[in-house]
Every structure is written in structure tokens, then in C-alpha cells.
């Protein structure tokens, strides 16, 4: 499959590397100049499950992608606030049959994609893999994970193409699964990020350390209930007990991981994706007349921490 990975930080590198190693034709695109220069010089370099690997792929800066390239799929892995600009910059390479796949954290990304692309070419999901930039030229890829996706609009040929995408990702060792409802999956993943990313960033700890604290369960249940209430208004009937279990399973499966939001703010002094996670629930709760006190407070606290850290 001909794949462009648009946004090749930590997670984009995991997907690009694995897809390339499995024999796909992979091109990478990024907007961070230092990263692009490092990729052009040394390729995709990572510690992948304890082994140092370096793989050469075509690399383009976000503003210099040749318009005559063709891809079967563009896989978006920017930060949420960078997605819209990346979609606009990648539009010239979209042919009539190019698919857009977004597995990023955050709720509502399909709306951004649908502003620029026909709905039947928008594919959505999420990933439970972990990844971390160690330097602009190197990524750490450890832990077990998975990913899941589906076309947002049911029908052919997109149902068939979703199955093809899942097969390609799965054959690359990315443990892919075809979803029934991608928006359900995004809300369910939102529960993981709205609890673990946000709270581990505030408390500056990893998942396992947070999970061992005495009030962790109470906080997780409270936040998940707010995601479920907003989801309900948007036609998503989240199973709260199952979503809480999904969150709490992370303490065991990827306990040593510091969530991507922690990496952004605590490690790199970067702005976070909070407005697309708890912030989404807080904003939409207001719109639907629902009280979401925990998400309101967590969003305000994260922004305050960004301000105190002078995050860029
Ligand atoms: N990492 C993880 O474990 C997981 C990540 N995800 C999701 O995947 C998507 C992509 O995230 P991820 O791969 O973690 O992103 P990264 O943290 O690797 O970075 C993405 C962008 O942030 C900027 N940036 C990051 N670090 C630095 C730095 N040290 N100095 C300067 N700029 C920096 C760059 O963009 P620019 O310079 O243009 O601002 C870069 O292209 C997100 O939606 C995330 O939530 C999902 C599951 C797990
Ligand atoms: C790996 C996981 C699930 C941890 O919350 C994540 O999505 C992240 O780090 O952003």
C-alpha cells in the first residue's frame, strides 16, 4: 500500500516504521523543521523493543510536498491543534481515491477532515500503542498496543477499504481491528486520555503510579461519567463500567508509560491537547445544558499549568 504519514513525531514514526518494515511504500511529512532535517539525514531512527533501527523513507516538509505524488491513504498523526493545517497542506496530493485515516487522540477530528474531504473517504479510530520522542532524531517505541478504525460513513467501497486498511496495519504488526462504530471508539479512548493523560500530567506521574493512589478509581469514574453524558447527547451510548475497566487496565498493560500529554507539557513545555479531550466534554456539556464540573476544572487546571510553564 502507498502510505503517507502526515505528522511523524513519536507515534507517526511507530506507524511509518512498522508499515515500511512490512513492505509498504511509505512517505513521511512533518512541519517541525528540526525533525524534518533529522529525518532527511538519518531516516526514521528508533529504539524498537530494545533494538536500534534506522529506516530510510522519502521525507518532505509540510509546505514542500510535491503535488504529483499519489497515495492510497494519508495517515494523520499530528497533535490535535496542528491537524487542520496539515490537512490543508496535504490536500493537493489527495486524488479521487485517496483515503484519510486519523488515529490521533482527541474528539471531533472527523469534523476537521470532513471540512475538506468527502465523508466517504474519512476513516477514524485510535491507537493504544505508546511512543516517545527522545530527541528530534530518535524515538522510543516499547510496550504492547493495538489500533482500531472504520470509515465514518457506512457503504461501499469504503467498508471494503476499511477492511483492507485493517489488514495492512495488522500485517505490519500494529494489531489492528475493524470497528463497528468509530465515534464510540473515539469517546471510549477519550475516557483513557481524559483521565490518565490529564491527571498524570497534573500530578507528574506515570500510569501505574497514578493507579496506585487511593482516590484514582473515584476520579476515573467521575470523569468517565461526564464523557458518557456528553456522548449520549451525540448518539453514543458508552458502557461506563466497561470504559472504566478499559482505563484501569492501562495501569497493568502500559503502567510505566508517561502519557503523551505529560511528554508535551512536563518534558517539552509544549501546549497540550486538553481542549480536544476534557475541553471537548466541558464545551459540549455547556451546549447541551449538562453539568461537567470535573472536565471544566481539569481543563482550567491544565491551561493554568501551561501558563505557569510558559508552554509554547
Ligand atoms: N505518544 C504516545 O504515546 C501517543 C500519542 N497519541 C496521539 O498521537 C498524536 C501524535 O502525538 P505524538 O506522536 O505523541 O506527538 P509528538 O510529541 O511526537 O510531537 C508532535 C509535534 O509536536 C512538536 N514537538 C514535539 N516535541 C517537540 C520538541 N521537543 N521540540 C519542539 N517541538 C516539538 C512538533 O511539532 P511543531 O514543531 O510543528 O509544533 C512535532 O511534530 C497525538 O494526537 C497524540 O495524542 C496517541 C496514543 C499514544
Ligand atoms: C498511551 C495512552 C493510552 C496513555 O494514556 C495515550 O493515549 C497517550 O499517551 O496519549
mmCIF file of C-alpha atoms and ligand atoms in Angstrom:
data_model
loop_
_atom_site.group_PDB
_atom_site.id
_atom_site.type_symbol
_atom_site.label_atom_id
_atom_site.label_comp_id
_atom_site.label_asym_id
_atom_site.label_seq_id
_atom_site.Cartn_x
_atom_site.Cartn_y
_atom_site.Cartn_z
ATOM 1 C CA UNK A 1 0.000 0.000 0.000
ATOM 2 C CA UNK A 2 1.213 3.556 -0.733
ATOM 3 C CA UNK A 3 1.026 5.398 2.575
ATOM 4 C CA UNK A 4 1.849 8.985 3.570
ATOM 5 C CA UNK A 5 2.285 9.542 7.290
ATOM 6 C CA UNK A 6 1.474 13.215 7.902
ATOM 7 C CA UNK A 7 2.943 14.099 11.289
ATOM 8 C CA UNK A 8 5.905 11.913 12.044
ATOM 9 C CA UNK A 9 6.679 12.666 15.673
ATOM 10 C CA UNK A 10 6.632 9.801 18.139
ATOM 11 C CA UNK A 11 3.506 7.903 17.068
ATOM 12 C CA UNK A 12 3.779 8.718 13.356
ATOM 13 C CA UNK A 13 7.240 7.174 13.498
ATOM 14 C CA UNK A 14 5.907 3.954 15.028
ATOM 15 C CA UNK A 15 3.325 3.543 12.256
ATOM 16 C CA UNK A 16 5.691 4.637 9.438
ATOM 17 C CA UNK A 17 8.454 2.294 10.610
ATOM 18 C CA UNK A 18 6.251 -0.753 11.036
ATOM 19 C CA UNK A 19 4.444 -0.183 7.733
ATOM 20 C CA UNK A 20 7.741 0.269 5.893
ATOM 21 C CA UNK A 21 9.304 -2.793 7.505
ATOM 22 C CA UNK A 22 6.284 -4.805 6.313
ATOM 23 C CA UNK A 23 6.999 -3.811 2.696
ATOM 24 C CA UNK A 24 4.626 -0.882 2.176
ATOM 25 C CA UNK A 25 5.631 2.200 0.163
ATOM 26 C CA UNK A 26 5.863 4.829 2.936
ATOM 27 C CA UNK A 27 6.497 8.588 2.679
ATOM 28 C CA UNK A 28 6.637 10.888 5.703
ATOM 29 C CA UNK A 29 5.708 14.551 6.104
ATOM 30 C CA UNK A 30 6.189 16.851 9.094
ATOM 31 C CA UNK A 31 6.024 20.534 9.971
ATOM 32 C CA UNK A 32 8.771 20.617 12.597
ATOM 33 C CA UNK A 33 11.905 21.804 10.739
ATOM 34 C CA UNK A 34 14.418 20.206 13.097
ATOM 35 C CA UNK A 35 12.607 16.860 12.820
ATOM 36 C CA UNK A 36 12.440 17.053 9.013
ATOM 37 C CA UNK A 37 16.183 17.797 8.834
ATOM 38 C CA UNK A 38 16.961 14.845 11.134
ATOM 39 C CA UNK A 39 14.746 12.505 9.080
ATOM 40 C CA UNK A 40 16.388 13.605 5.835
ATOM 41 C CA UNK A 41 19.810 12.965 7.317
ATOM 42 C CA UNK A 42 19.329 9.741 9.267
ATOM 43 C CA UNK A 43 15.948 8.283 8.296
ATOM 44 C CA UNK A 44 13.391 7.030 10.816
ATOM 45 C CA UNK A 45 15.544 6.157 13.816
ATOM 46 C CA UNK A 46 14.121 4.441 16.859
ATOM 47 C CA UNK A 47 14.681 2.055 19.677
ATOM 48 C CA UNK A 48 12.054 -0.522 18.737
ATOM 49 C CA UNK A 49 11.504 -3.066 21.524
ATOM 50 C CA UNK A 50 15.136 -2.790 22.642
ATOM 51 C CA UNK A 51 16.716 -2.793 19.183
ATOM 52 C CA UNK A 52 18.128 0.322 17.460
ATOM 53 C CA UNK A 53 16.677 0.623 13.953
ATOM 54 C CA UNK A 54 17.080 3.160 11.134
ATOM 55 C CA UNK A 55 14.917 3.053 8.025
ATOM 56 C CA UNK A 56 15.145 5.373 5.012
ATOM 57 C CA UNK A 57 11.922 6.760 3.551
ATOM 58 C CA UNK A 58 11.145 9.813 1.382
ATOM 59 C CA UNK A 59 10.775 12.860 3.684
ATOM 60 C CA UNK A 60 9.033 16.162 2.939
ATOM 61 C CA UNK A 61 8.499 19.306 4.962
ATOM 62 C CA UNK A 62 4.790 20.059 5.283
ATOM 63 C CA UNK A 63 4.990 23.022 2.880
ATOM 64 C CA UNK A 64 7.096 21.252 0.241
ATOM 65 C CA UNK A 65 5.122 18.093 -0.607
ATOM 66 C CA UNK A 66 5.143 17.657 -4.429
ATOM 67 C CA UNK A 67 1.569 17.811 -5.715
ATOM 68 C CA UNK A 68 2.033 14.975 -8.216
ATOM 69 C CA UNK A 69 2.532 12.253 -5.577
ATOM 70 C CA UNK A 70 -0.188 9.620 -5.224
ATOM 71 C CA UNK A 71 -1.130 7.801 -2.011
ATOM 72 C CA UNK A 72 -3.734 5.153 -1.198
ATOM 73 C CA UNK A 73 -4.011 6.588 2.285
ATOM 74 C CA UNK A 74 -2.782 9.599 4.240
ATOM 75 C CA UNK A 75 -2.406 8.699 7.908
ATOM 76 C CA UNK A 76 -2.618 11.803 10.111
ATOM 77 C CA UNK A 77 -0.549 11.788 13.323
ATOM 78 C CA UNK A 78 -0.059 15.448 14.211
ATOM 79 C CA UNK A 79 -1.056 16.956 17.524
ATOM 80 C CA UNK A 80 -4.776 17.864 17.507
ATOM 81 C CA UNK A 81 -4.169 21.617 17.162
ATOM 82 C CA UNK A 82 -1.937 21.010 14.099
ATOM 83 C CA UNK A 83 -4.395 18.760 12.241
ATOM 84 C CA UNK A 84 -6.327 21.345 10.241
ATOM 85 C CA UNK A 85 -3.201 22.981 8.796
ATOM 86 C CA UNK A 86 -1.756 19.565 7.936
ATOM 87 C CA UNK A 87 -4.985 18.535 6.162
ATOM 88 C CA UNK A 88 -4.903 21.768 4.122
ATOM 89 C CA UNK A 89 -1.236 21.255 3.224
ATOM 90 C CA UNK A 90 -1.831 17.620 2.193
ATOM 91 C CA UNK A 91 -4.975 18.335 0.114
ATOM 92 C CA UNK A 92 -3.090 18.739 -3.206
ATOM 93 C CA UNK A 93 -1.897 15.102 -3.014
ATOM 94 C CA UNK A 94 -5.417 13.766 -2.494
ATOM 95 C CA UNK A 95 -6.692 12.053 -5.646
ATOM 96 C CA UNK A 96 -10.267 10.832 -6.076
ATOM 97 C CA UNK A 97 -9.455 7.554 -4.322
ATOM 98 C CA UNK A 98 -7.052 8.673 -1.569
ATOM 99 C CA UNK A 99 -8.283 7.907 1.949
ATOM 100 C CA UNK A 100 -7.701 9.973 5.091
ATOM 101 C CA UNK A 101 -7.129 7.996 8.281
ATOM 102 C CA UNK A 102 -6.943 9.674 11.700
ATOM 103 C CA UNK A 103 -5.970 7.611 14.764
ATOM 104 C CA UNK A 104 -4.959 10.602 16.890
ATOM 105 C CA UNK A 105 -6.159 11.308 20.417
ATOM 106 C CA UNK A 106 -8.970 13.837 20.750
ATOM 107 C CA UNK A 107 -12.673 14.001 19.949
ATOM 108 C CA UNK A 108 -14.136 15.549 16.811
ATOM 109 C CA UNK A 109 -11.292 15.193 14.292
ATOM 110 C CA UNK A 110 -13.648 13.734 11.686
ATOM 111 C CA UNK A 111 -15.336 17.156 11.502
ATOM 112 C CA UNK A 112 -11.998 18.770 10.580
ATOM 113 C CA UNK A 113 -11.381 16.160 7.859
ATOM 114 C CA UNK A 114 -14.936 16.428 6.538
ATOM 115 C CA UNK A 115 -14.489 20.175 6.014
ATOM 116 C CA UNK A 116 -12.013 19.384 3.235
ATOM 117 C CA UNK A 117 -12.759 15.814 2.075
ATOM 118 C CA UNK A 118 -15.857 13.822 1.120
ATOM 119 C CA UNK A 119 -17.212 11.960 4.143
ATOM 120 C CA UNK A 120 -16.870 8.555 2.470
ATOM 121 C CA UNK A 121 -13.082 8.983 2.405
ATOM 122 C CA UNK A 122 -12.735 9.803 6.088
ATOM 123 C CA UNK A 123 -11.580 6.929 8.326
ATOM 124 C CA UNK A 124 -11.378 7.290 12.087
ATOM 125 C CA UNK A 125 -10.166 5.340 15.104
ATOM 126 C CA UNK A 126 -7.473 5.335 17.746
ATOM 127 C CA UNK A 127 -4.402 3.558 18.996
ATOM 128 C CA UNK A 128 -3.325 2.158 22.352
ATOM 129 C CA UNK A 129 0.329 1.918 21.261
ATOM 130 C CA UNK A 130 2.780 4.172 23.113
ATOM 131 C CA UNK A 131 5.669 6.224 21.721
ATOM 132 C CA UNK A 132 8.068 8.913 22.910
ATOM 133 C CA UNK A 133 10.478 11.295 21.171
ATOM 134 C CA UNK A 134 13.830 11.048 22.921
ATOM 135 C CA UNK A 135 15.482 13.633 20.619
ATOM 136 C CA UNK A 136 14.420 15.331 17.362
ATOM 137 C CA UNK A 137 16.174 12.443 15.530
ATOM 138 C CA UNK A 138 15.124 9.493 17.704
ATOM 139 C CA UNK A 139 12.011 7.802 19.096
ATOM 140 C CA UNK A 140 11.486 5.230 21.857
ATOM 141 C CA UNK A 141 8.987 2.502 20.956
ATOM 142 C CA UNK A 142 8.288 -0.016 23.700
ATOM 143 C CA UNK A 143 5.162 -1.620 25.250
ATOM 144 C CA UNK A 144 2.424 -3.668 23.633
ATOM 145 C CA UNK A 145 -0.512 -1.961 21.904
ATOM 146 C CA UNK A 146 -3.206 -2.075 19.264
ATOM 147 C CA UNK A 147 -5.222 0.133 16.944
ATOM 148 C CA UNK A 148 -8.790 0.164 15.620
ATOM 149 C CA UNK A 149 -10.603 2.013 12.850
ATOM 150 C CA UNK A 150 -13.555 2.268 10.496
ATOM 151 C CA UNK A 151 -14.956 4.532 7.780
ATOM 152 C CA UNK A 152 -17.227 7.216 9.317
ATOM 153 C CA UNK A 153 -19.875 6.750 6.615
ATOM 154 C CA UNK A 154 -21.078 3.174 6.066
ATOM 155 C CA UNK A 155 -21.315 1.824 2.498
ATOM 156 C CA UNK A 156 -19.189 0.652 -0.410
ATOM 157 C CA UNK A 157 -16.399 0.942 -1.375
ATOM 158 C CA UNK A 158 -15.405 2.376 1.997
ATOM 159 C CA UNK A 159 -16.432 -0.728 4.019
ATOM 160 C CA UNK A 160 -14.139 -2.840 1.839
ATOM 161 C CA UNK A 161 -11.330 -0.288 2.028
ATOM 162 C CA UNK A 162 -11.579 -0.159 5.830
ATOM 163 C CA UNK A 163 -11.049 -3.926 5.884
ATOM 164 C CA UNK A 164 -8.029 -3.512 3.561
ATOM 165 C CA UNK A 165 -6.556 -0.839 5.837
ATOM 166 C CA UNK A 166 -7.011 -3.054 8.885
ATOM 167 C CA UNK A 167 -5.303 -5.941 7.044
ATOM 168 C CA UNK A 168 -2.337 -3.758 6.044
ATOM 169 C CA UNK A 169 -1.863 -2.392 9.580
ATOM 170 C CA UNK A 170 -2.321 -5.810 11.130
ATOM 171 C CA UNK A 171 0.176 -7.451 8.766
ATOM 172 C CA UNK A 172 2.634 -4.711 9.802
ATOM 173 C CA UNK A 173 2.331 -5.928 13.422
ATOM 174 C CA UNK A 174 0.220 -2.973 14.561
ATOM 175 C CA UNK A 175 -2.544 -5.271 15.904
ATOM 176 C CA UNK A 176 -5.412 -3.631 14.034
ATOM 177 C CA UNK A 177 -9.117 -4.277 14.474
ATOM 178 C CA UNK A 178 -12.161 -3.245 12.406
ATOM 179 C CA UNK A 179 -14.672 -1.265 14.480
ATOM 180 C CA UNK A 180 -18.460 -1.205 14.335
ATOM 181 C CA UNK A 181 -18.699 2.477 15.269
ATOM 182 C CA UNK A 182 -15.560 4.664 15.122
ATOM 183 C CA UNK A 183 -17.092 7.518 17.144
ATOM 184 C CA UNK A 184 -17.899 5.114 20.005
ATOM 185 C CA UNK A 185 -14.255 4.083 19.975
ATOM 186 C CA UNK A 186 -13.083 7.714 19.975
ATOM 187 C CA UNK A 187 -15.229 8.520 23.039
ATOM 188 C CA UNK A 188 -14.011 5.344 24.773
ATOM 189 C CA UNK A 189 -10.392 6.342 24.070
ATOM 190 C CA UNK A 190 -11.292 9.872 25.213
ATOM 191 C CA UNK A 191 -12.074 8.333 28.622
ATOM 192 C CA UNK A 192 -8.498 6.997 28.805
ATOM 193 C CA UNK A 193 -6.981 10.338 27.815
ATOM 194 C CA UNK A 194 -9.443 12.455 29.841
ATOM 195 C CA UNK A 195 -8.405 10.594 32.982
ATOM 196 C CA UNK A 196 -4.867 9.253 32.623
ATOM 197 C CA UNK A 197 -3.287 11.855 30.318
ATOM 198 C CA UNK A 198 -4.762 14.768 32.206
ATOM 199 C CA UNK A 199 -4.245 13.515 35.759
ATOM 200 C CA UNK A 200 -0.738 12.088 35.161
ATOM 201 C CA UNK A 201 0.236 15.460 33.665
ATOM 202 C CA UNK A 202 -1.157 17.385 36.632
ATOM 203 C CA UNK A 203 0.344 15.030 39.211
ATOM 204 C CA UNK A 204 3.538 14.366 37.219
ATOM 205 C CA UNK A 205 3.468 10.585 37.460
ATOM 206 C CA UNK A 206 3.166 7.553 35.188
ATOM 207 C CA UNK A 207 0.021 5.444 34.769
ATOM 208 C CA UNK A 208 0.939 2.808 37.341
ATOM 209 C CA UNK A 209 1.860 5.403 39.986
ATOM 210 C CA UNK A 210 -1.471 7.176 39.460
ATOM 211 C CA UNK A 211 -3.382 3.874 39.561
ATOM 212 C CA UNK A 212 -1.960 3.059 42.990
ATOM 213 C CA UNK A 213 -3.279 6.261 44.605
ATOM 214 C CA UNK A 214 -6.300 5.851 46.861
ATOM 215 C CA UNK A 215 -8.629 8.268 45.016
ATOM 216 C CA UNK A 216 -7.773 7.145 41.468
ATOM 217 C CA UNK A 217 -10.885 4.975 40.961
ATOM 218 C CA UNK A 218 -13.246 7.686 42.214
ATOM 219 C CA UNK A 219 -11.700 10.271 39.856
ATOM 220 C CA UNK A 220 -11.761 7.913 36.860
ATOM 221 C CA UNK A 221 -15.432 7.015 37.392
ATOM 222 C CA UNK A 222 -16.389 10.692 37.767
ATOM 223 C CA UNK A 223 -14.654 11.775 34.552
ATOM 224 C CA UNK A 224 -15.893 8.772 32.533
ATOM 225 C CA UNK A 225 -19.490 9.551 33.570
ATOM 226 C CA UNK A 226 -19.114 13.072 32.150
ATOM 227 C CA UNK A 227 -17.764 11.708 28.833
ATOM 228 C CA UNK A 228 -20.705 9.251 28.768
ATOM 229 C CA UNK A 229 -23.279 12.013 29.426
ATOM 230 C CA UNK A 230 -21.971 14.166 26.564
ATOM 231 C CA UNK A 231 -21.597 11.100 24.315
ATOM 232 C CA UNK A 232 -25.252 10.205 24.985
ATOM 233 C CA UNK A 233 -26.313 13.600 23.581
ATOM 234 C CA UNK A 234 -24.301 12.806 20.454
ATOM 235 C CA UNK A 235 -25.858 9.362 19.949
ATOM 236 C CA UNK A 236 -23.068 7.381 21.620
ATOM 237 C CA UNK A 237 -24.188 5.013 24.359
ATOM 238 C CA UNK A 238 -20.980 4.431 26.273
ATOM 239 C CA UNK A 239 -20.838 1.449 28.646
ATOM 240 C CA UNK A 240 -19.463 3.271 31.712
ATOM 241 C CA UNK A 241 -18.301 0.163 33.621
ATOM 242 C CA UNK A 242 -16.514 -1.199 30.551
ATOM 243 C CA UNK A 243 -14.891 2.178 29.821
ATOM 244 C CA UNK A 244 -13.681 2.444 33.437
ATOM 245 C CA UNK A 245 -12.207 -1.055 33.160
ATOM 246 C CA UNK A 246 -10.547 -0.065 29.863
ATOM 247 C CA UNK A 247 -8.915 2.913 31.629
ATOM 248 C CA UNK A 248 -7.832 0.903 34.665
ATOM 249 C CA UNK A 249 -6.396 -1.959 32.552
ATOM 250 C CA UNK A 250 -3.748 0.553 31.415
ATOM 251 C CA UNK A 251 -2.135 0.552 34.908
ATOM 252 C CA UNK A 252 -1.113 -3.073 34.284
ATOM 253 C CA UNK A 253 -0.588 -3.149 30.495
ATOM 254 C CA UNK A 254 1.337 0.139 29.961
ATOM 255 C CA UNK A 255 1.925 1.224 33.579
ATOM 256 C CA UNK A 256 5.452 2.601 33.066
ATOM 257 C CA UNK A 257 4.272 4.945 30.269
ATOM 258 C CA UNK A 258 4.141 8.712 30.796
ATOM 259 C CA UNK A 259 1.170 9.805 28.646
ATOM 260 C CA UNK A 260 1.748 11.919 25.541
ATOM 261 C CA UNK A 261 0.246 14.931 27.367
ATOM 262 C CA UNK A 262 2.840 14.571 30.132
ATOM 263 C CA UNK A 263 5.535 14.396 27.445
ATOM 264 C CA UNK A 264 4.174 17.586 25.865
ATOM 265 C CA UNK A 265 3.885 19.758 28.941
ATOM 266 C CA UNK A 266 6.156 18.395 31.650
ATOM 267 C CA UNK A 267 9.002 17.190 29.430
ATOM 268 C CA UNK A 268 8.847 19.545 26.430
ATOM 269 C CA UNK A 269 6.988 22.630 27.759
ATOM 270 C CA UNK A 270 4.570 22.361 24.828
ATOM 271 C CA UNK A 271 0.857 23.181 24.799
ATOM 272 C CA UNK A 272 -1.371 20.134 25.294
ATOM 273 C CA UNK A 273 -4.379 18.585 23.527
ATOM 274 C CA UNK A 274 -6.628 19.256 26.559
ATOM 275 C CA UNK A 275 -9.179 21.288 24.516
ATOM 276 C CA UNK A 276 -9.843 18.197 22.357
ATOM 277 C CA UNK A 277 -10.259 15.849 25.359
ATOM 278 C CA UNK A 278 -11.722 17.125 28.669
ATOM 279 C CA UNK A 279 -12.190 20.512 26.982
ATOM 280 C CA UNK A 280 -14.417 18.908 24.331
ATOM 281 C CA UNK A 281 -16.648 17.460 27.074
ATOM 282 C CA UNK A 282 -16.704 20.753 29.003
ATOM 283 C CA UNK A 283 -17.643 22.815 25.905
ATOM 284 C CA UNK A 284 -20.232 20.372 24.604
ATOM 285 C CA UNK A 285 -21.645 19.792 28.090
ATOM 286 C CA UNK A 286 -22.431 23.509 28.245
ATOM 287 C CA UNK A 287 -24.014 23.374 24.802
ATOM 288 C CA UNK A 288 -26.322 20.504 25.884
ATOM 289 C CA UNK A 289 -27.115 22.024 29.319
ATOM 290 C CA UNK A 290 -25.185 19.295 31.157
ATOM 291 C CA UNK A 291 -23.035 19.880 34.238
ATOM 292 C CA UNK A 292 -19.457 18.640 33.684
ATOM 293 C CA UNK A 293 -17.664 20.039 36.767
ATOM 294 C CA UNK A 294 -14.697 17.665 36.652
ATOM 295 C CA UNK A 295 -13.907 18.256 32.978
ATOM 296 C CA UNK A 296 -14.413 22.020 33.452
ATOM 297 C CA UNK A 297 -11.952 22.068 36.342
ATOM 298 C CA UNK A 298 -9.392 19.739 34.722
ATOM 299 C CA UNK A 299 -9.386 21.829 31.536
ATOM 300 C CA UNK A 300 -8.862 25.027 33.549
ATOM 301 C CA UNK A 301 -6.120 23.393 35.637
ATOM 302 C CA UNK A 302 -4.247 22.140 32.567
ATOM 303 C CA UNK A 303 -4.381 25.559 30.929
ATOM 304 C CA UNK A 304 -3.145 27.116 34.169
ATOM 305 C CA UNK A 305 -0.239 24.680 34.259
ATOM 306 C CA UNK A 306 0.538 25.533 30.597
ATOM 307 C CA UNK A 307 0.596 29.220 31.543
ATOM 308 C CA UNK A 308 2.835 28.636 34.556
ATOM 309 C CA UNK A 309 5.242 26.601 32.404
ATOM 310 C CA UNK A 310 5.107 29.209 29.635
ATOM 311 C CA UNK A 311 4.266 26.345 27.260
ATOM 312 C CA UNK A 312 4.691 27.085 23.541
HETATM 313 N N1 LIG B 1 2.931 9.405 22.154
HETATM 314 C C1 LIG B 1 2.018 8.487 22.544
HETATM 315 O O1 LIG B 1 2.314 7.568 23.337
HETATM 316 C C2 LIG B 1 0.627 8.547 21.977
HETATM 317 C C3 LIG B 1 0.223 9.589 21.145
HETATM 318 N N2 LIG B 1 -1.048 9.567 20.624
HETATM 319 C C4 LIG B 1 -1.512 10.669 19.785
HETATM 320 O O2 LIG B 1 -0.801 10.708 18.559
HETATM 321 C C5 LIG B 1 -0.803 12.054 18.041
HETATM 322 C C6 LIG B 1 0.643 12.471 17.757
HETATM 323 O O3 LIG B 1 1.313 12.577 19.007
HETATM 324 P P1 LIG B 1 2.845 12.255 19.266
HETATM 325 O O4 LIG B 1 3.353 11.341 18.250
HETATM 326 O O5 LIG B 1 2.957 11.868 20.698
HETATM 327 O O6 LIG B 1 3.491 13.694 19.021
HETATM 328 P P2 LIG B 1 4.962 14.235 19.333
HETATM 329 O O7 LIG B 1 5.078 14.589 20.781
HETATM 330 O O8 LIG B 1 5.980 13.279 18.884
HETATM 331 O O9 LIG B 1 5.087 15.610 18.548
HETATM 332 C C7 LIG B 1 4.302 16.121 17.557
HETATM 333 C C8 LIG B 1 4.746 17.562 17.239
HETATM 334 O O10 LIG B 1 4.975 18.352 18.413
HETATM 335 C C9 LIG B 1 6.051 19.239 18.216
HETATM 336 N N3 LIG B 1 7.126 18.839 19.150
HETATM 337 C C10 LIG B 1 7.167 17.767 19.898
HETATM 338 N N4 LIG B 1 8.239 17.703 20.677
HETATM 339 C C11 LIG B 1 8.903 18.781 20.438
HETATM 340 C C12 LIG B 1 10.115 19.303 20.955
HETATM 341 N N5 LIG B 1 10.838 18.647 21.874
HETATM 342 N N6 LIG B 1 10.530 20.476 20.473
HETATM 343 C C13 LIG B 1 9.819 21.110 19.540
HETATM 344 N N7 LIG B 1 8.667 20.650 19.023
HETATM 345 C C14 LIG B 1 8.206 19.511 19.459
HETATM 346 C C15 LIG B 1 6.396 19.113 16.784
HETATM 347 O O11 LIG B 1 5.521 19.942 16.021
HETATM 348 P P3 LIG B 1 5.636 21.537 15.763
HETATM 349 O O12 LIG B 1 7.078 21.921 15.911
HETATM 350 O O13 LIG B 1 5.093 21.752 14.392
HETATM 351 O O14 LIG B 1 4.785 22.173 16.819
HETATM 352 C C16 LIG B 1 6.040 17.675 16.484
HETATM 353 O O15 LIG B 1 5.903 17.431 15.105
HETATM 354 C C17 LIG B 1 -1.481 12.918 19.118
HETATM 355 O O16 LIG B 1 -2.846 13.076 18.832
HETATM 356 C C18 LIG B 1 -1.297 12.062 20.385
HETATM 357 O O17 LIG B 1 -2.240 12.362 21.370
HETATM 358 C C19 LIG B 1 -1.908 8.519 20.843
HETATM 359 C C20 LIG B 1 -1.538 7.473 21.633
HETATM 360 C C21 LIG B 1 -0.292 7.440 22.324
HETATM 361 C C1 LIG B 2 -0.831 5.509 25.629
HETATM 362 C C2 LIG B 2 -2.018 6.293 26.120
HETATM 363 C C3 LIG B 2 -3.230 5.410 26.045
HETATM 364 C C4 LIG B 2 -1.817 6.666 27.561
HETATM 365 O O1 LIG B 2 -2.863 7.392 28.095
HETATM 366 C C5 LIG B 2 -2.177 7.533 25.283
HETATM 367 O O2 LIG B 2 -3.108 7.656 24.527
HETATM 368 C C6 LIG B 2 -1.199 8.654 25.355
HETATM 369 O O3 LIG B 2 -0.099 8.525 25.920
HETATM 370 O O4 LIG B 2 -1.556 9.699 24.815
#
